[in-house]
mmCIF file of C-alpha atoms and ligand atoms in Angstrom:
data_model
loop_
_atom_site.group_PDB
_atom_site.id
_atom_site.type_symbol
_atom_site.label_atom_id
_atom_site.label_comp_id
_atom_site.label_asym_id
_atom_site.label_seq_id
_atom_site.Cartn_x
_atom_site.Cartn_y
_atom_site.Cartn_z
ATOM 1 C CA MET A 13 4.514 -9.500 28.489
ATOM 2 C CA ALA A 14 1.482 -7.229 28.741
ATOM 3 C CA ILE A 15 1.396 -3.431 29.037
ATOM 4 C CA LEU A 16 -1.154 -0.717 29.663
ATOM 5 C CA LEU A 17 -1.140 2.491 27.636
ATOM 6 C CA THR A 18 -2.807 5.225 29.684
ATOM 7 C CA ASP A 19 -3.936 8.835 29.256
ATOM 8 C CA ALA A 20 -4.557 8.423 25.530
ATOM 9 C CA THR A 21 -6.948 10.222 23.204
ATOM 10 C CA LEU A 22 -8.032 7.221 21.167
ATOM 11 C CA ALA A 23 -9.267 7.166 17.608
ATOM 12 C CA THR A 24 -10.277 3.500 17.543
ATOM 13 C CA MET A 25 -11.639 3.705 13.964
ATOM 14 C CA THR A 26 -14.387 1.276 14.968
ATOM 15 C CA ASP A 27 -17.272 3.756 14.627
ATOM 16 C CA VAL A 28 -16.250 6.688 12.423
ATOM 17 C CA TYR A 29 -13.246 8.061 14.352
ATOM 18 C CA GLY A 30 -14.349 6.237 17.495
ATOM 19 C CA LEU A 31 -12.883 9.011 19.644
ATOM 20 C CA ILE A 32 -12.416 8.248 23.350
ATOM 21 C CA ALA A 33 -10.798 10.859 25.627
ATOM 22 C CA ASP A 34 -8.874 9.838 28.769
ATOM 23 C CA ALA A 35 -8.574 6.310 27.453
ATOM 24 C CA ALA A 36 -6.413 3.266 28.089
ATOM 25 C CA VAL A 37 -5.370 0.270 25.997
ATOM 26 C CA ALA A 38 -4.272 -3.011 27.571
ATOM 27 C CA MET A 39 -2.288 -5.283 25.286
ATOM 28 C CA ASP A 40 0.158 -8.147 25.160
ATOM 29 C CA ASP A 41 2.684 -8.941 22.431
ATOM 30 C CA ASP A 42 0.083 -10.415 20.144
ATOM 31 C CA GLN A 43 -3.067 -8.448 20.570
ATOM 32 C CA ILE A 44 -5.110 -5.726 22.162
ATOM 33 C CA LEU A 45 -6.819 -7.101 25.287
ATOM 34 C CA TRP A 46 -9.011 -4.136 26.147
ATOM 35 C CA ALA A 47 -9.542 -0.512 25.075
ATOM 36 C CA GLY A 48 -11.856 2.119 26.565
ATOM 37 C CA PRO A 49 -12.211 5.035 28.994
ATOM 38 C CA MET A 50 -9.704 4.869 31.863
ATOM 39 C CA ALA A 51 -12.605 5.143 34.292
ATOM 40 C CA ASP A 52 -13.930 1.785 33.021
ATOM 41 C CA LEU A 53 -10.589 -0.053 33.134
ATOM 42 C CA PRO A 54 -11.168 -3.604 34.392
ATOM 43 C CA GLU A 55 -9.338 -4.330 37.633
ATOM 44 C CA VAL A 56 -7.278 -7.166 36.060
ATOM 45 C CA TYR A 57 -5.406 -4.688 33.836
ATOM 46 C CA ALA A 58 -4.865 -1.974 36.472
ATOM 47 C CA SER A 59 -1.599 -3.450 37.747
ATOM 48 C CA LEU A 60 0.082 -3.916 34.350
ATOM 49 C CA PRO A 61 3.297 -1.970 33.693
ATOM 50 C CA SER A 62 1.992 1.268 32.224
ATOM 51 C CA HIS A 63 3.098 3.956 29.814
ATOM 52 C CA SER A 64 1.383 7.321 29.612
ATOM 53 C CA ALA A 65 0.506 8.822 26.223
ATOM 54 C CA GLN A 66 0.226 12.175 28.072
ATOM 55 C CA GLY A 67 -3.039 12.988 26.373
ATOM 56 C CA ARG A 68 -1.748 12.398 22.845
ATOM 57 C CA LEU A 69 -3.815 11.062 19.980
ATOM 58 C CA VAL A 70 -3.424 7.287 19.549
ATOM 59 C CA THR A 71 -4.588 5.544 16.368
ATOM 60 C CA PRO A 72 -4.138 2.095 14.900
ATOM 61 C CA ALA A 73 -0.650 1.922 13.357
ATOM 62 C CA LEU A 74 -0.846 2.966 9.713
ATOM 63 C CA ILE A 75 -0.819 0.481 6.836
ATOM 64 C CA ASP A 76 0.781 1.190 3.455
ATOM 65 C CA CYS A 77 -1.229 -1.197 1.287
ATOM 66 C CA HIS A 78 0.482 -0.464 -2.077
ATOM 67 C CA SER A 79 4.214 0.060 -2.493
ATOM 68 C CA HIS A 80 7.104 -0.794 -4.772
ATOM 69 C CA ILE A 81 9.963 -0.059 -2.341
ATOM 70 C CA VAL A 82 12.314 -2.765 -3.651
ATOM 71 C CA PHE A 83 14.125 -1.505 -6.769
ATOM 72 C CA GLY A 84 17.577 -0.631 -8.075
ATOM 73 C CA GLY A 85 18.765 2.860 -8.986
ATOM 74 C CA ASP A 86 16.560 5.927 -9.100
ATOM 75 C CA ARG A 87 14.873 8.049 -11.737
ATOM 76 C CA ALA A 88 15.883 11.588 -10.957
ATOM 77 C CA ALA A 89 17.042 11.935 -14.586
ATOM 78 C CA GLU A 90 13.583 10.929 -15.831
ATOM 79 C CA PHE A 91 12.055 13.474 -13.464
ATOM 80 C CA GLU A 92 14.179 16.082 -15.163
ATOM 81 C CA MET A 93 13.232 14.763 -18.631
ATOM 82 C CA ARG A 94 9.560 15.132 -17.827
ATOM 83 C CA LEU A 95 10.171 18.665 -16.632
ATOM 84 C CA ASN A 96 11.702 19.304 -20.026
ATOM 85 C CA GLY A 97 8.455 18.289 -21.704
ATOM 86 C CA ALA A 98 8.319 14.481 -22.099
ATOM 87 C CA SER A 99 5.127 12.675 -20.981
ATOM 88 C CA TYR A 100 5.132 9.513 -18.843
ATOM 89 C CA GLU A 101 4.161 7.484 -21.910
ATOM 90 C CA ASP A 102 6.874 9.160 -24.042
ATOM 91 C CA VAL A 103 9.446 8.204 -21.425
ATOM 92 C CA ALA A 104 8.175 4.607 -21.322
ATOM 93 C CA ARG A 105 8.164 4.256 -25.135
ATOM 94 C CA ALA A 106 11.713 5.630 -25.333
ATOM 95 C CA GLY A 107 12.851 2.632 -23.265
ATOM 96 C CA GLY A 108 13.127 4.715 -20.124
ATOM 97 C CA GLY A 109 10.636 4.687 -17.343
ATOM 98 C CA ILE A 110 9.957 1.349 -15.748
ATOM 99 C CA LEU A 111 12.517 -0.367 -17.987
ATOM 100 C CA SER A 112 15.447 1.674 -16.711
ATOM 101 C CA THR A 113 14.540 0.540 -13.199
ATOM 102 C CA VAL A 114 14.283 -3.050 -14.476
ATOM 103 C CA LYS A 115 17.840 -2.814 -15.772
ATOM 104 C CA ALA A 116 19.135 -1.453 -12.470
ATOM 105 C CA THR A 117 17.155 -4.016 -10.456
ATOM 106 C CA ARG A 118 18.452 -6.940 -12.508
ATOM 107 C CA ALA A 119 22.021 -5.692 -12.069
ATOM 108 C CA ALA A 120 21.700 -5.193 -8.307
ATOM 109 C CA SER A 121 22.683 -7.818 -5.751
ATOM 110 C CA GLU A 122 20.192 -8.886 -3.099
ATOM 111 C CA ALA A 123 22.298 -7.040 -0.525
ATOM 112 C CA ASP A 124 22.183 -3.789 -2.505
ATOM 113 C CA LEU A 125 18.450 -4.066 -3.121
ATOM 114 C CA LEU A 126 17.899 -4.773 0.555
ATOM 115 C CA ALA A 127 19.954 -1.790 1.726
ATOM 116 C CA SER A 128 18.035 0.691 -0.406
ATOM 117 C CA ALA A 129 14.652 -0.893 0.373
ATOM 118 C CA LEU A 130 15.372 -0.780 4.114
ATOM 119 C CA ALA A 131 16.044 2.948 3.909
ATOM 120 C CA ARG A 132 12.644 3.468 2.286
ATOM 121 C CA ALA A 133 10.897 1.104 4.718
ATOM 122 C CA ASP A 134 12.477 3.018 7.614
ATOM 123 C CA GLN A 135 10.942 6.244 6.332
ATOM 124 C CA ILE A 136 7.483 4.698 6.013
ATOM 125 C CA ILE A 137 7.810 3.179 9.498
ATOM 126 C CA ALA A 138 8.991 6.515 10.918
ATOM 127 C CA GLY A 139 5.724 7.960 9.619
ATOM 128 C CA GLY A 140 3.685 5.579 11.774
ATOM 129 C CA ALA A 141 3.265 2.425 9.668
ATOM 130 C CA ALA A 142 3.442 -1.117 11.042
ATOM 131 C CA THR A 143 2.374 -2.982 7.893
ATOM 132 C CA ILE A 144 3.752 -2.404 4.390
ATOM 133 C CA GLU A 145 2.743 -4.210 1.233
ATOM 134 C CA VAL A 146 5.654 -4.616 -1.203
ATOM 135 C CA LYS A 147 5.324 -5.620 -4.851
ATOM 136 C CA SER A 148 7.774 -7.265 -7.204
ATOM 137 C CA GLY A 149 7.699 -6.124 -10.830
ATOM 138 C CA TYR A 150 11.102 -4.697 -11.654
ATOM 139 C CA GLY A 151 12.834 -8.049 -12.253
ATOM 140 C CA LEU A 152 10.666 -9.397 -15.078
ATOM 141 C CA THR A 153 12.546 -12.721 -15.234
ATOM 142 C CA VAL A 154 11.629 -15.653 -13.025
ATOM 143 C CA ALA A 155 14.909 -15.363 -11.096
ATOM 144 C CA ASP A 156 14.780 -11.581 -10.689
ATOM 145 C CA GLU A 157 11.148 -11.532 -9.570
ATOM 146 C CA LEU A 158 11.989 -14.129 -6.906
ATOM 147 C CA LYS A 159 15.034 -12.063 -5.910
ATOM 148 C CA MET A 160 12.830 -9.011 -5.324
ATOM 149 C CA LEU A 161 10.304 -10.988 -3.291
ATOM 150 C CA ARG A 162 13.009 -12.514 -1.092
ATOM 151 C CA VAL A 163 14.413 -9.056 -0.428
ATOM 152 C CA ALA A 164 10.938 -7.778 0.434
ATOM 153 C CA ARG A 165 10.384 -10.583 2.919
ATOM 154 C CA ARG A 166 13.797 -9.911 4.518
ATOM 155 C CA ILE A 167 12.669 -6.375 5.442
ATOM 156 C CA GLY A 168 10.136 -7.882 7.825
ATOM 157 C CA LYS A 169 12.865 -9.934 9.516
ATOM 158 C CA LEU A 170 15.160 -6.941 9.995
ATOM 159 C CA ARG A 171 12.699 -4.243 10.993
ATOM 160 C CA PRO A 172 9.699 -3.992 13.366
ATOM 161 C CA VAL A 173 7.137 -4.121 10.549
ATOM 162 C CA HIS A 174 4.841 -6.662 8.929
ATOM 163 C CA ILE A 175 5.584 -7.126 5.242
ATOM 164 C CA ARG A 176 2.964 -8.449 2.819
ATOM 165 C CA THR A 177 4.328 -9.375 -0.588
ATOM 166 C CA THR A 178 2.551 -9.132 -3.916
ATOM 167 C CA HIS A 179 3.675 -10.731 -7.173
ATOM 168 C CA LEU A 180 3.679 -8.104 -9.940
ATOM 169 C CA ALA A 181 5.637 -9.710 -12.789
ATOM 170 C CA ALA A 182 2.889 -8.388 -15.107
ATOM 171 C CA HIS A 183 4.089 -4.823 -14.506
ATOM 172 C CA ALA A 184 5.922 -4.078 -17.769
ATOM 173 C CA ILE A 185 7.008 -5.891 -20.906
ATOM 174 C CA PRO A 186 10.804 -6.340 -20.818
ATOM 175 C CA PRO A 187 12.818 -5.554 -23.981
ATOM 176 C CA GLU A 188 13.403 -9.239 -24.770
ATOM 177 C CA TYR A 189 9.616 -9.696 -25.060
ATOM 178 C CA LYS A 190 8.894 -6.497 -26.996
ATOM 179 C CA ASP A 191 5.620 -6.961 -28.929
ATOM 180 C CA ARG A 192 5.280 -10.444 -27.391
ATOM 181 C CA ALA A 193 3.319 -9.715 -24.263
ATOM 182 C CA ASP A 194 1.359 -12.966 -24.543
ATOM 183 C CA ALA A 195 4.571 -14.980 -24.581
ATOM 184 C CA TYR A 196 5.802 -12.985 -21.576
ATOM 185 C CA ILE A 197 2.648 -13.907 -19.635
ATOM 186 C CA ASP A 198 3.114 -17.607 -20.496
ATOM 187 C CA GLU A 199 6.878 -17.829 -20.111
ATOM 188 C CA VAL A 200 7.628 -15.430 -17.246
ATOM 189 C CA ALA A 201 4.589 -14.028 -15.451
ATOM 190 C CA ILE A 202 2.760 -17.305 -14.814
ATOM 191 C CA PRO A 203 5.897 -19.447 -14.195
ATOM 192 C CA SER A 204 7.316 -16.864 -11.754
ATOM 193 C CA LEU A 205 3.947 -16.762 -10.007
ATOM 194 C CA ARG A 206 3.996 -20.538 -9.577
ATOM 195 C CA ALA A 207 7.628 -20.541 -8.428
ATOM 196 C CA ALA A 208 7.081 -17.703 -5.946
ATOM 197 C CA HIS A 209 4.008 -19.415 -4.556
ATOM 198 C CA ALA A 210 5.888 -22.710 -4.230
ATOM 199 C CA GLU A 211 8.588 -20.905 -2.206
ATOM 200 C CA GLY A 212 5.902 -19.326 -0.013
ATOM 201 C CA LEU A 213 6.973 -15.845 -1.084
ATOM 202 C CA ILE A 214 3.661 -14.195 -1.973
ATOM 203 C CA ASP A 215 0.389 -13.161 -0.407
ATOM 204 C CA ALA A 216 -1.375 -11.801 -3.520
ATOM 205 C CA VAL A 217 -1.061 -11.259 -7.278
ATOM 206 C CA ASP A 218 -1.226 -7.917 -9.099
ATOM 207 C CA ALA A 219 -0.873 -6.680 -12.687
ATOM 208 C CA PHE A 220 -0.700 -3.371 -14.566
ATOM 209 C CA CYS A 221 -3.672 -3.292 -16.933
ATOM 210 C CA GLU A 222 -2.901 -0.448 -19.339
ATOM 211 C CA GLY A 223 -2.144 0.359 -22.969
ATOM 212 C CA ILE A 224 1.589 0.557 -22.167
ATOM 213 C CA ALA A 225 1.460 -2.714 -20.205
ATOM 214 C CA PHE A 226 -0.989 -5.673 -20.263
ATOM 215 C CA SER A 227 -4.437 -6.075 -21.834
ATOM 216 C CA PRO A 228 -7.496 -7.256 -19.929
ATOM 217 C CA ALA A 229 -7.294 -10.620 -21.751
ATOM 218 C CA GLN A 230 -3.682 -11.093 -20.604
ATOM 219 C CA VAL A 231 -4.556 -10.093 -17.042
ATOM 220 C CA ASP A 232 -7.483 -12.525 -17.143
ATOM 221 C CA ARG A 233 -5.102 -15.399 -17.926
ATOM 222 C CA LEU A 234 -2.762 -14.432 -15.100
ATOM 223 C CA PHE A 235 -5.642 -14.054 -12.636
ATOM 224 C CA THR A 236 -6.972 -17.453 -13.633
ATOM 225 C CA ALA A 237 -3.573 -18.945 -12.762
ATOM 226 C CA ALA A 238 -3.665 -17.075 -9.430
ATOM 227 C CA ARG A 239 -7.142 -18.376 -8.679
ATOM 228 C CA ASP A 240 -5.984 -21.931 -9.417
ATOM 229 C CA LEU A 241 -3.310 -21.445 -6.739
ATOM 230 C CA GLY A 242 -5.846 -19.990 -4.293
ATOM 231 C CA LEU A 243 -4.160 -16.572 -4.287
ATOM 232 C CA PRO A 244 -6.129 -13.309 -4.031
ATOM 233 C CA VAL A 245 -5.681 -10.695 -6.751
ATOM 234 C CA LYS A 246 -5.377 -6.899 -6.986
ATOM 235 C CA LEU A 247 -5.052 -4.710 -10.070
ATOM 236 C CA HIS A 248 -3.464 -1.454 -11.231
ATOM 237 C CA ALA A 249 -6.526 -0.317 -13.173
ATOM 238 C CA GLU A 250 -7.654 2.777 -15.063
ATOM 239 C CA GLN A 251 -4.572 4.820 -14.156
ATOM 240 C CA LEU A 252 -4.058 6.325 -17.625
ATOM 241 C CA SER A 253 -7.089 5.090 -19.607
ATOM 242 C CA ASP A 254 -10.313 3.108 -19.116
ATOM 243 C CA LEU A 255 -9.678 -0.505 -20.160
ATOM 244 C CA LYS A 256 -12.395 -1.777 -17.779
ATOM 245 C CA GLY A 257 -9.768 -3.230 -15.483
ATOM 246 C CA ALA A 258 -11.864 -2.596 -12.384
ATOM 247 C CA VAL A 259 -14.738 -4.609 -13.860
ATOM 248 C CA LEU A 260 -12.287 -7.428 -14.588
ATOM 249 C CA ALA A 261 -10.846 -7.220 -11.067
ATOM 250 C CA ALA A 262 -14.328 -7.330 -9.548
ATOM 251 C CA ARG A 263 -15.134 -10.412 -11.608
ATOM 252 C CA PHE A 264 -12.229 -12.136 -9.832
ATOM 253 C CA ARG A 265 -13.420 -10.779 -6.454
ATOM 254 C CA ALA A 266 -10.188 -8.817 -6.213
ATOM 255 C CA LEU A 267 -9.084 -7.483 -2.838
ATOM 256 C CA SER A 268 -8.546 -4.117 -4.479
ATOM 257 C CA ALA A 269 -8.398 -2.144 -7.698
ATOM 258 C CA ASP A 270 -5.826 0.634 -7.490
ATOM 259 C CA HIS A 271 -5.373 4.112 -9.088
ATOM 260 C CA LEU A 272 -8.788 4.340 -10.894
ATOM 261 C CA GLU A 273 -8.464 7.897 -12.254
ATOM 262 C CA TYR A 274 -10.167 6.938 -15.539
ATOM 263 C CA MET A 275 -12.738 4.525 -14.097
ATOM 264 C CA ALA A 276 -16.350 4.968 -15.269
ATOM 265 C CA GLN A 277 -19.541 4.212 -13.349
ATOM 266 C CA ASP A 278 -19.602 0.564 -14.469
ATOM 267 C CA GLY A 279 -16.330 0.037 -12.585
ATOM 268 C CA VAL A 280 -17.696 1.706 -9.453
ATOM 269 C CA GLU A 281 -20.769 -0.521 -9.492
ATOM 270 C CA ALA A 282 -18.801 -3.704 -10.145
ATOM 271 C CA MET A 283 -16.450 -2.916 -7.249
ATOM 272 C CA ALA A 284 -19.343 -2.169 -4.903
ATOM 273 C CA ALA A 285 -21.023 -5.464 -5.771
ATOM 274 C CA ALA A 286 -17.814 -7.472 -5.359
ATOM 275 C CA GLY A 287 -16.653 -5.787 -2.140
ATOM 276 C CA THR A 288 -13.412 -4.744 -3.868
ATOM 277 C CA VAL A 289 -11.545 -1.892 -2.129
ATOM 278 C CA ALA A 290 -10.578 1.196 -4.144
ATOM 279 C CA VAL A 291 -6.932 2.047 -3.421
ATOM 280 C CA ILE A 292 -6.419 5.741 -4.130
ATOM 281 C CA LEU A 293 -2.839 6.792 -4.917
ATOM 282 C CA PRO A 294 -2.505 10.589 -4.891
ATOM 283 C CA GLY A 295 1.314 10.488 -4.967
ATOM 284 C CA ALA A 296 1.262 9.196 -8.565
ATOM 285 C CA PHE A 297 -1.476 11.649 -9.585
ATOM 286 C CA TYR A 298 0.587 14.484 -8.124
ATOM 287 C CA THR A 299 3.908 13.373 -9.631
ATOM 288 C CA LEU A 300 2.462 12.790 -13.115
ATOM 289 C CA ARG A 301 0.494 16.033 -12.847
ATOM 290 C CA GLU A 302 -2.620 14.142 -13.872
ATOM 291 C CA THR A 303 -5.766 16.196 -14.212
ATOM 292 C CA ARG A 304 -8.321 13.405 -14.343
ATOM 293 C CA MET A 305 -9.374 12.667 -10.764
ATOM 294 C CA PRO A 306 -10.486 9.285 -9.461
ATOM 295 C CA PRO A 307 -14.306 9.212 -9.054
ATOM 296 C CA ILE A 308 -14.252 9.805 -5.295
ATOM 297 C CA ALA A 309 -17.836 11.052 -5.024
ATOM 298 C CA ALA A 310 -19.170 8.071 -6.995
ATOM 299 C CA LEU A 311 -17.134 5.615 -4.903
ATOM 300 C CA ARG A 312 -18.397 7.285 -1.732
ATOM 301 C CA ALA A 313 -22.001 7.201 -2.953
ATOM 302 C CA ALA A 314 -21.727 3.502 -3.856
ATOM 303 C CA GLY A 315 -20.191 2.633 -0.485
ATOM 304 C CA VAL A 316 -16.927 1.325 -1.962
ATOM 305 C CA PRO A 317 -14.292 1.385 0.805
ATOM 306 C CA MET A 318 -11.432 3.693 -0.144
ATOM 307 C CA ALA A 319 -7.886 2.945 0.981
ATOM 308 C CA LEU A 320 -4.898 5.249 0.505
ATOM 309 C CA ALA A 321 -1.293 4.243 -0.106
ATOM 310 C CA THR A 322 2.048 5.730 -1.096
ATOM 311 C CA ASP A 323 2.551 3.667 -4.309
ATOM 312 C CA CYS A 324 6.195 4.403 -3.417
ATOM 313 C CA ASN A 325 8.118 3.732 -6.632
ATOM 314 C CA PRO A 326 11.012 5.409 -8.424
ATOM 315 C CA GLY A 327 9.026 6.650 -11.419
ATOM 316 C CA SER A 328 5.554 7.905 -10.679
ATOM 317 C CA SER A 329 5.465 8.221 -6.893
ATOM 318 C CA PRO A 330 8.750 8.678 -5.041
ATOM 319 C CA ILE A 331 6.998 9.332 -1.738
ATOM 320 C CA THR A 332 7.516 7.572 1.592
ATOM 321 C CA SER A 333 5.073 9.539 3.765
ATOM 322 C CA LEU A 334 1.589 8.225 4.481
ATOM 323 C CA THR A 335 0.543 11.434 6.237
ATOM 324 C CA LEU A 336 1.586 13.481 3.185
ATOM 325 C CA THR A 337 -0.413 10.993 1.087
ATOM 326 C CA MET A 338 -3.394 11.692 3.346
ATOM 327 C CA ASN A 339 -2.912 15.424 2.901
ATOM 328 C CA MET A 340 -2.795 15.038 -0.890
ATOM 329 C CA ALA A 341 -5.959 12.897 -0.857
ATOM 330 C CA CYS A 342 -7.792 15.635 1.030
ATOM 331 C CA THR A 343 -6.445 18.605 -0.890
ATOM 332 C CA LEU A 344 -6.325 17.120 -4.404
ATOM 333 C CA PHE A 345 -9.275 14.696 -4.272
ATOM 334 C CA ARG A 346 -11.468 16.315 -1.595
ATOM 335 C CA MET A 347 -11.462 13.205 0.554
ATOM 336 C CA THR A 348 -12.255 14.055 4.182
ATOM 337 C CA PRO A 349 -9.693 13.659 6.983
ATOM 338 C CA LEU A 350 -11.880 10.840 8.335
ATOM 339 C CA GLU A 351 -11.784 9.074 4.967
ATOM 340 C CA ALA A 352 -8.027 9.655 4.790
ATOM 341 C CA LEU A 353 -7.396 8.030 8.168
ATOM 342 C CA ALA A 354 -9.764 5.143 7.425
ATOM 343 C CA GLY A 355 -7.859 4.856 4.133
ATOM 344 C CA THR A 356 -4.547 4.198 5.869
ATOM 345 C CA THR A 357 -6.008 1.991 8.639
ATOM 346 C CA THR A 358 -9.256 0.000 8.361
ATOM 347 C CA HIS A 359 -9.678 0.142 4.599
ATOM 348 C CA ALA A 360 -5.984 -0.450 3.958
ATOM 349 C CA ALA A 361 -6.214 -3.608 6.071
ATOM 350 C CA ARG A 362 -9.143 -4.751 3.999
ATOM 351 C CA ALA A 363 -7.252 -4.036 0.763
ATOM 352 C CA LEU A 364 -4.713 -6.580 1.997
ATOM 353 C CA GLY A 365 -7.350 -9.080 3.109
ATOM 354 C CA LEU A 366 -6.318 -8.646 6.762
ATOM 355 C CA SER A 367 -8.999 -8.558 9.449
ATOM 356 C CA ASP A 368 -6.636 -8.489 12.457
ATOM 357 C CA ARG A 369 -5.544 -4.860 12.167
ATOM 358 C CA GLY A 370 -6.716 -1.369 11.269
ATOM 359 C CA THR A 371 -8.813 -0.653 14.374
ATOM 360 C CA ILE A 372 -8.182 -0.453 18.114
ATOM 361 C CA ALA A 373 -10.321 -3.224 19.585
ATOM 362 C CA PRO A 374 -9.817 -6.448 21.554
ATOM 363 C CA GLY A 375 -8.287 -9.163 19.382
ATOM 364 C CA GLN A 376 -6.643 -6.728 16.972
ATOM 365 C CA ARG A 377 -2.852 -6.729 16.666
ATOM 366 C CA ALA A 378 -1.099 -4.570 19.266
ATOM 367 C CA ASP A 379 0.245 -2.118 16.659
ATOM 368 C CA LEU A 380 -0.488 1.519 17.488
ATOM 369 C CA ALA A 381 0.698 4.987 16.532
ATOM 370 C CA ILE A 382 1.048 7.738 19.145
ATOM 371 C CA TRP A 383 0.944 11.195 17.572
ATOM 372 C CA ASP A 384 1.994 14.677 18.564
ATOM 373 C CA ALA A 385 -1.564 15.709 17.835
ATOM 374 C CA GLN A 386 -4.869 16.090 19.628
ATOM 375 C CA HIS A 387 -7.358 15.416 16.843
ATOM 376 C CA PRO A 388 -7.122 13.029 13.851
ATOM 377 C CA ALA A 389 -7.764 15.826 11.323
ATOM 378 C CA GLU A 390 -4.283 17.146 12.186
ATOM 379 C CA LEU A 391 -2.720 14.093 10.535
ATOM 380 C CA SER A 392 -4.138 15.119 7.149
ATOM 381 C CA TYR A 393 -3.885 18.848 7.698
ATOM 382 C CA ARG A 394 -0.145 19.299 8.199
ATOM 383 C CA ILE A 395 2.078 19.291 5.099
ATOM 384 C CA GLY A 396 5.474 17.647 5.207
ATOM 385 C CA ALA A 397 5.688 17.264 8.976
ATOM 386 C CA THR A 398 6.037 13.812 10.529
ATOM 387 C CA PRO A 399 3.776 14.124 13.559
ATOM 388 C CA LEU A 400 4.588 10.647 14.924
ATOM 389 C CA HIS A 401 5.613 10.642 18.574
ATOM 390 C CA ALA A 402 6.125 6.883 18.955
ATOM 391 C CA ARG A 403 4.846 3.552 17.716
ATOM 392 C CA ILE A 404 3.796 0.465 19.579
ATOM 393 C CA PHE A 405 4.661 -2.630 17.528
ATOM 394 C CA GLY A 406 3.584 -6.016 18.836
ATOM 395 C CA GLY A 407 2.914 -4.518 22.258
ATOM 396 C CA HIS A 408 6.361 -2.899 22.432
ATOM 397 C CA LEU A 409 7.027 0.808 22.407
ATOM 398 C CA ASP A 410 9.577 2.049 19.906
ATOM 399 C CA THR A 411 10.344 5.692 19.413
HETATM 400 N N1 DI6 B 25 1.732 2.354 -12.248
HETATM 401 C C1 DI6 B 25 2.558 3.259 -11.729
HETATM 402 O O1 DI6 B 25 2.288 4.393 -11.495
HETATM 403 C C2 DI6 B 25 3.824 2.619 -11.424
HETATM 404 N N2 DI6 B 25 3.588 1.278 -11.822
HETATM 405 C C3 DI6 B 25 2.369 1.177 -12.294
HETATM 406 O O2 DI6 B 25 1.905 0.116 -12.659
HETATM 407 C C4 DI6 B 25 4.975 3.209 -12.152
HETATM 408 C C5 DI6 B 25 6.204 2.404 -11.916
HETATM 409 C C6 DI6 B 25 7.413 3.052 -12.479
HETATM 410 O O3 DI6 B 25 7.322 4.004 -13.280
HETATM 411 O O4 DI6 B 25 8.514 2.599 -12.105
HETATM 412 FE FE1 FE B 26 1.755 0.846 -8.149
#
């Protein structure tokens, strides 16, 4: 079934904003067939069942290219602990932090994990997203990592959203492997990667390269296993210190290196040369009250594409709004509203290795967001509002 969206103010994101007033988009369930000024509408599409956007701004549906929405429990108590003076690293070393979520995730049934993840997915979708990347990384046993990935994939069966799954067993060192991170990589991270791949449960492989997590040498071994399976890699790099994770990621032609607050110029240059996307995560910067900013100006100058994502997770970024993420990127990091929207559309698609979404153009997926807005800068400008009017997912309007 094909439909025609009329009377739209398009931001196609094909050429900067690619603004087109009084525009129309013809689409079927799979893809956009045509987009342009209504006056140029080809005759063949004129008789399609139509829906008027009534002049509203229409963009590609948003893409959350970095999230951890599957997890057990919550960390409100840790939030309070930090407000009483503990640092993120203090909390982690005291066996709290990620490990308290690991405990809750291991104890949770698939049904419980699914119910809480669906609630978070619904919030991200209600903010205009049609694609969400979801990472494992709170199971940290072969069975529990697979459990998380199965739950993540189920979200895409139960909701109008595309789910991309990323294996992140190298997220934290579980208590049973304390001071034995190398053994954890060999006995859990790599075997769970192979098992998840064999079950067809993953699209990419990620790791947390940090003093409180895994060293570059350990990440290198995991990435080598990923490469042997033909899987693309991504990396949590330079969030809290500069371990040269971005350089390592670029060496493996990573889809993205994410966080990057502590990245130096060598990382910027390596990413530019490799075509690796920088995924900027202001929700974590905000929550952890970091002061070291990611090198936005250097990334911009080097032409590294910058994506933006929620990093939705119970510890460092309990946020489910992509438009609030865009606002934070502009206000905290001085990204422009154009960069912010490219960050949640075209560049986010690239961070996931997807070329069939992120712009409004023939052949792209028929996933659009219709906003109660006139100009794209409004999406970044408003704080805490959800300016979505409706979404079109696979050529179908849902409100
Ligand atoms: N960096 C982060 O900010 C999150 N994971 C990561 O690798 C934190 C995850 C958590 O605290 O639960
Ligand atoms: Fe993350």
